[in-house]
Short mmCIF file of C-alpha atoms in Angstrom, two decimals:
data_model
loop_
_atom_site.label_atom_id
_atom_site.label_comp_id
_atom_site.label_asym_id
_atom_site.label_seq_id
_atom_site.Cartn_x
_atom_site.Cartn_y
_atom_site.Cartn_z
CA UNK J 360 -1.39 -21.82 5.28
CA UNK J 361 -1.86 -18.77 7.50
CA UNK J 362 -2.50 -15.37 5.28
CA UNK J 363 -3.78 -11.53 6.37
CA UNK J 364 -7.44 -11.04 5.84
CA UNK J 365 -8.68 -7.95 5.14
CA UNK J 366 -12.13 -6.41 4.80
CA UNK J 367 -13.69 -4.52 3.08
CA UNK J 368 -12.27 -5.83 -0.43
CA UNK J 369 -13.80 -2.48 -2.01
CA UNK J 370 -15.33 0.33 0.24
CA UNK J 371 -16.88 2.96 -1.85
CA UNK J 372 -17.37 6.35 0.61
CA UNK J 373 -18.47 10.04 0.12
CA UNK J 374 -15.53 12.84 0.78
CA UNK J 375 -15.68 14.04 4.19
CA UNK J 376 -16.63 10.78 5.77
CA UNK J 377 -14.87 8.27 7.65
CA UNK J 378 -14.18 4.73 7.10
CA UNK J 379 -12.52 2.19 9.18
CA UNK J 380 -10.56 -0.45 7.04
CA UNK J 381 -9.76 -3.91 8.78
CA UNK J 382 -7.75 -6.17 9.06
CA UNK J 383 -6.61 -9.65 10.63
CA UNK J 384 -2.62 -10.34 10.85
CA UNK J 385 -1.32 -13.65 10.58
CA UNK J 386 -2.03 -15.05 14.17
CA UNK J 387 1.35 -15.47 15.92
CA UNK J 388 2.78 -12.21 14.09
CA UNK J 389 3.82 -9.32 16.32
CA UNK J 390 4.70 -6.31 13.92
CA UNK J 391 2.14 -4.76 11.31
CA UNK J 392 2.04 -2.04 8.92
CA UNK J 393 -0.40 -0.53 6.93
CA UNK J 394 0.26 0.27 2.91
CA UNK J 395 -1.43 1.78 0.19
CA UNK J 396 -1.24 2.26 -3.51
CA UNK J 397 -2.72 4.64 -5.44
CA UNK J 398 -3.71 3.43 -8.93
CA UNK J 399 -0.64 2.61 -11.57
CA UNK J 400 1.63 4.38 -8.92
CA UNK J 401 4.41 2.51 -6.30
CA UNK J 402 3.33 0.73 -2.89
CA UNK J 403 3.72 3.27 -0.25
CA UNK J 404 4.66 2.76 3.02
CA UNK J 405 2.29 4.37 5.80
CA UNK J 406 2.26 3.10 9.36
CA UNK J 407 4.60 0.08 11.19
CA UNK J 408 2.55 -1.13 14.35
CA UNK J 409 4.36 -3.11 17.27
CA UNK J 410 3.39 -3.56 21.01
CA UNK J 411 0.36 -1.48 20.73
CA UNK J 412 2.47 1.53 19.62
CA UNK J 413 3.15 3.47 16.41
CA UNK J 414 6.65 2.68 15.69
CA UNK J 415 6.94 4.67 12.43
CA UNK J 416 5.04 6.52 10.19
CA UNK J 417 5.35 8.15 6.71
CA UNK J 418 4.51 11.89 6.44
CA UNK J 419 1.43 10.40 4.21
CA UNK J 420 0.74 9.30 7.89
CA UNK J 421 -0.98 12.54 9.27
CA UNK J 422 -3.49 13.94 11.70
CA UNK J 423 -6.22 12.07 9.72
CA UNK J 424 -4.77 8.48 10.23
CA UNK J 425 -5.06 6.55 13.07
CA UNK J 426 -4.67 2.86 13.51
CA UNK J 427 -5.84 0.35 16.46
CA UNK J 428 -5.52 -3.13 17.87
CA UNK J 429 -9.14 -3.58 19.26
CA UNK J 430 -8.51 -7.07 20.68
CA UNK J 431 -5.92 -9.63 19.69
CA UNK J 432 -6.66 -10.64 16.46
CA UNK J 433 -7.98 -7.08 14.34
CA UNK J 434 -5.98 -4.39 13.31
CA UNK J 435 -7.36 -1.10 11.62
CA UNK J 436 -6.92 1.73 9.80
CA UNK J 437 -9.03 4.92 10.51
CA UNK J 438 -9.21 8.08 7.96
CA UNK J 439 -11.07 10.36 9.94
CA UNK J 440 -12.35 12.82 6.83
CA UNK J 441 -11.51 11.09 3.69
CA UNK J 442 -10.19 13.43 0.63
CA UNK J 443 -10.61 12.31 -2.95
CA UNK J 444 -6.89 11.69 -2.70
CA UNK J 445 -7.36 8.65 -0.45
CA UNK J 446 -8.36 6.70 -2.92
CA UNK J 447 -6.25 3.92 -3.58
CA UNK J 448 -5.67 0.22 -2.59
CA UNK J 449 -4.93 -0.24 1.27
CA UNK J 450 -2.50 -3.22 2.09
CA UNK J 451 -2.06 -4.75 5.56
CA UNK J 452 1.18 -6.43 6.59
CA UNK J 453 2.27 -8.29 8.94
CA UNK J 454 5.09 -10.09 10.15
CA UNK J 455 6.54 -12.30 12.76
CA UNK J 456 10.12 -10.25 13.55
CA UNK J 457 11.41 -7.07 12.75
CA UNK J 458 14.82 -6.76 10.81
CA UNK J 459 15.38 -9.91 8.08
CA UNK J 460 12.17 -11.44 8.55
CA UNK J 461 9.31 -11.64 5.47
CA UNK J 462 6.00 -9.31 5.22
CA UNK J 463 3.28 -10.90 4.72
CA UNK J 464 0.43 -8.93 2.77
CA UNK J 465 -3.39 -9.21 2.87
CA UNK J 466 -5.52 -8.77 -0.71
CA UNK J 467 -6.41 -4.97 -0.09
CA UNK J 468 -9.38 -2.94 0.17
CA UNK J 469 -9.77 -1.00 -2.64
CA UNK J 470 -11.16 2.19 -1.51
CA UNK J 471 -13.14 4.80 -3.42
CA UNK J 472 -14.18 8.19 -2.39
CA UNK J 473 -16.24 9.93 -4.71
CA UNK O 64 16.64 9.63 -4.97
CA UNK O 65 14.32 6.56 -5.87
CA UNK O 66 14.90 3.15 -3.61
CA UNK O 67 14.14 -0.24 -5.46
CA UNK O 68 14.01 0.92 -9.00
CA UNK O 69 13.27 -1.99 -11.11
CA UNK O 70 13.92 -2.64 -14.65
CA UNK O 71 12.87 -3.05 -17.24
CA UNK O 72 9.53 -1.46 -16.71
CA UNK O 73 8.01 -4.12 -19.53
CA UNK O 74 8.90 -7.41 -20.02
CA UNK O 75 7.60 -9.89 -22.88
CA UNK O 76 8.31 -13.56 -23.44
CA UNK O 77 7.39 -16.70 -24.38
CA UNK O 78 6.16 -19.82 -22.33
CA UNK O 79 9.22 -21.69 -21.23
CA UNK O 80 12.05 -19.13 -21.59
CA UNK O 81 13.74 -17.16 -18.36
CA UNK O 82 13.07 -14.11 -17.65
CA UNK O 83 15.20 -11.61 -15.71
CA UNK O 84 14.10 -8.42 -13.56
CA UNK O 85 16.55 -6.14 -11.61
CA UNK O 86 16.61 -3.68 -9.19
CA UNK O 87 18.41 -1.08 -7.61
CA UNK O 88 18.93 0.89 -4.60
CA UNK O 89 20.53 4.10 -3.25
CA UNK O 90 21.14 3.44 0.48
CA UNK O 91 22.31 0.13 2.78
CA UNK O 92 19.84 -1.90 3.07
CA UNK O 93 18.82 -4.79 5.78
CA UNK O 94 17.45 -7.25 3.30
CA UNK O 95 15.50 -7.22 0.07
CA UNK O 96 12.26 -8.69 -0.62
CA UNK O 97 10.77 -9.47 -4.29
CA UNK O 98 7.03 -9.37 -4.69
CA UNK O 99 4.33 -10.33 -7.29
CA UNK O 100 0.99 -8.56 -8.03
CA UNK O 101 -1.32 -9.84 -10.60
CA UNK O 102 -4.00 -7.20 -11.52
CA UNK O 103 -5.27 -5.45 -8.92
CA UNK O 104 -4.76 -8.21 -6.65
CA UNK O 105 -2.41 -8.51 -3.30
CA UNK O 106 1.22 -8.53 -3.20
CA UNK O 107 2.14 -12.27 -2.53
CA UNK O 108 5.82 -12.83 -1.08
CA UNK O 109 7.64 -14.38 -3.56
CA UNK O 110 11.66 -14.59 -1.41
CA UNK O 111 13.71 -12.27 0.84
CA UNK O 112 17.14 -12.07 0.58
CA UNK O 113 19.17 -10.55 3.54
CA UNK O 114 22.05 -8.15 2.94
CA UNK O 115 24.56 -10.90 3.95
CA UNK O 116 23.74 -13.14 1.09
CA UNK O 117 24.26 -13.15 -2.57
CA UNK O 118 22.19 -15.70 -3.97
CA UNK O 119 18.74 -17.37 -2.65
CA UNK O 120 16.59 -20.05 -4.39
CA UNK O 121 13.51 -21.15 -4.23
CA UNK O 122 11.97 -23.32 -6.92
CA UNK O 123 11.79 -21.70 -10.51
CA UNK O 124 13.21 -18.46 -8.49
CA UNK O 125 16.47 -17.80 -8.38
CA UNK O 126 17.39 -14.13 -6.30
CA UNK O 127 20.52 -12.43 -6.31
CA UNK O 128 22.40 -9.24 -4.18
CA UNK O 129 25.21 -7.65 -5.05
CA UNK O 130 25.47 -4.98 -2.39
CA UNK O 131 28.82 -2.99 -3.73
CA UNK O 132 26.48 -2.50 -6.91
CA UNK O 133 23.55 -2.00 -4.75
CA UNK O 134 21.75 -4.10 -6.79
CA UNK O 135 19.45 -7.30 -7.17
CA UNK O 136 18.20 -9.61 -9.82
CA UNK O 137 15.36 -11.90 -9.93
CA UNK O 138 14.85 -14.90 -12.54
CA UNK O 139 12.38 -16.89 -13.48
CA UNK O 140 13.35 -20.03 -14.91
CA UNK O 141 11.01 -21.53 -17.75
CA UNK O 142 7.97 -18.76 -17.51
CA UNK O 143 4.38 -20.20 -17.77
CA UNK O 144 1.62 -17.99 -18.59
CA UNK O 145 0.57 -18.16 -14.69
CA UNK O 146 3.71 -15.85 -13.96
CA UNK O 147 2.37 -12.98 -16.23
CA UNK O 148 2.25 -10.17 -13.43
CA UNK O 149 4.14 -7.65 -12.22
CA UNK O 150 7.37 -7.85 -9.85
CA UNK O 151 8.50 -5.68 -7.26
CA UNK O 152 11.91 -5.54 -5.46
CA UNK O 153 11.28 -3.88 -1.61
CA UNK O 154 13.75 -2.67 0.21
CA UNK O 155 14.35 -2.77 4.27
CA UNK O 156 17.02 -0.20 4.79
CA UNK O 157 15.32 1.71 8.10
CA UNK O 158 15.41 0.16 11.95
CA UNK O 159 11.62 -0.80 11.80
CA UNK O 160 11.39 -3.01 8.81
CA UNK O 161 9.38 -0.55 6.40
CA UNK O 162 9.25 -1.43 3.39
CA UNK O 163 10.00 1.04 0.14
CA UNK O 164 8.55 -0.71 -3.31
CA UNK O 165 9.85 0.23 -6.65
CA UNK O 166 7.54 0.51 -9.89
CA UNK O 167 7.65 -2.42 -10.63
CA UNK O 168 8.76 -4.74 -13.74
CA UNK O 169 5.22 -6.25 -15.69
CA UNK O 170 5.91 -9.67 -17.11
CA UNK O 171 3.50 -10.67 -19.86
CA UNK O 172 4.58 -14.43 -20.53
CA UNK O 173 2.70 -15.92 -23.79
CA UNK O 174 1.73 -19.43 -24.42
#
């Protein structure tokens, strides 16, 4: 059965640096979003990806996010200067639709900056 | 004001009882999606249910919406100790399918 991949499952990184999580959507998928969760707290949304374009964001979303679609299979999320507050589990999503149609999650990277 | 607030926070049975988890919701939504997380794992897709339907099932899973109440219940018929995680309702109430998660319900299910 198809699934999202993601990789690193656990990035450990010093604040100030950057780090480039990754991720492979489910193949024939068109829309994907970006999550995180920051230990024992709720799954927040950050970043909805369709047609090579941003189509929403969350205000967690700022100047030090960016995402990508390299080629036609990865998908990634950039934090240009990490904080100590970034730490948290990042989730990938994808699915095939928008409205009605199921999200699909990867494992996570569980990111640490120290 | 909290979207997808799920209750009870804690839930404790034994092997081969039901077990019920709700949640609720402050604005219209386009569909509702119920998740499952075991420890520190992924969130694996459990059943969506769109605002035009009341009941879904789908195996031991049986979903229900009740959009006057702006609400949504998921059982679990006979538990096994391989559902012990926790369950999330989501819900999809902007125009780009994003996604807002409440707390979450943990289900410890005991042999």
């Amino acid at each position: 059965e198809p699934e999202v991949t993601q990789t690193p499952s656990h990035q450990v990184t010093q604040m100030g640096q950057e780090v480039i999580l990754r991720c492979v959507p489910i193949s024939n998928h068109l829309y994907f979003y970006w999550y995180r969760q920051i230990l024992g707290q709720k799954v927040e949304f950050l970043v909805s990806f369709y047609n090579n374009e941003i189509s929403e964001k969350s205000e967690i979303f700022d100047d030090q996010f960016s995402v990508e679609r390299p080629d036609g299979s990865n998908f990634t999320l950039k934090i240009r200067s990490t904080k100590l507050e970034d730490s948290a589990m990042y989730f990938c999503a994808s699915s095939e639709g928008a409205l009605s149609t199921e999200q699909y999650f990867g494992p996570g990277t569980r990111l640490t900056v120290t | 004001s909290q979207q997808g607030e799920e209750d009870p926070q804690a839930l404790s049975i034994q092997e081969g009882e039901n077990a019920t988890m709700n949640c609720s919701y402050k604005t219209s939504i386009n569909n509702l999606q119920w998740y499952r997380q075991n420890s520190g794992r992924g969130l694996v897709h459990l059943i969506l249910i769109r605002s035009n339907e009341r009941e879904k099932h789908s195996g031991r899973l049986r979903v229900t919406l009740d959009t006057s109440k702006k609400s949504s219940s998921l059982l679990i018929t006979a538990s096994r100790a391989a559902d012990t995680a926790s369950y999330f309702c989501a819900t999809d109430n902007s125009g780009y399918s994003t996604l807002t998660f409440g707390k979450g319900t943990m289900l410890l299910v005991s042999p």
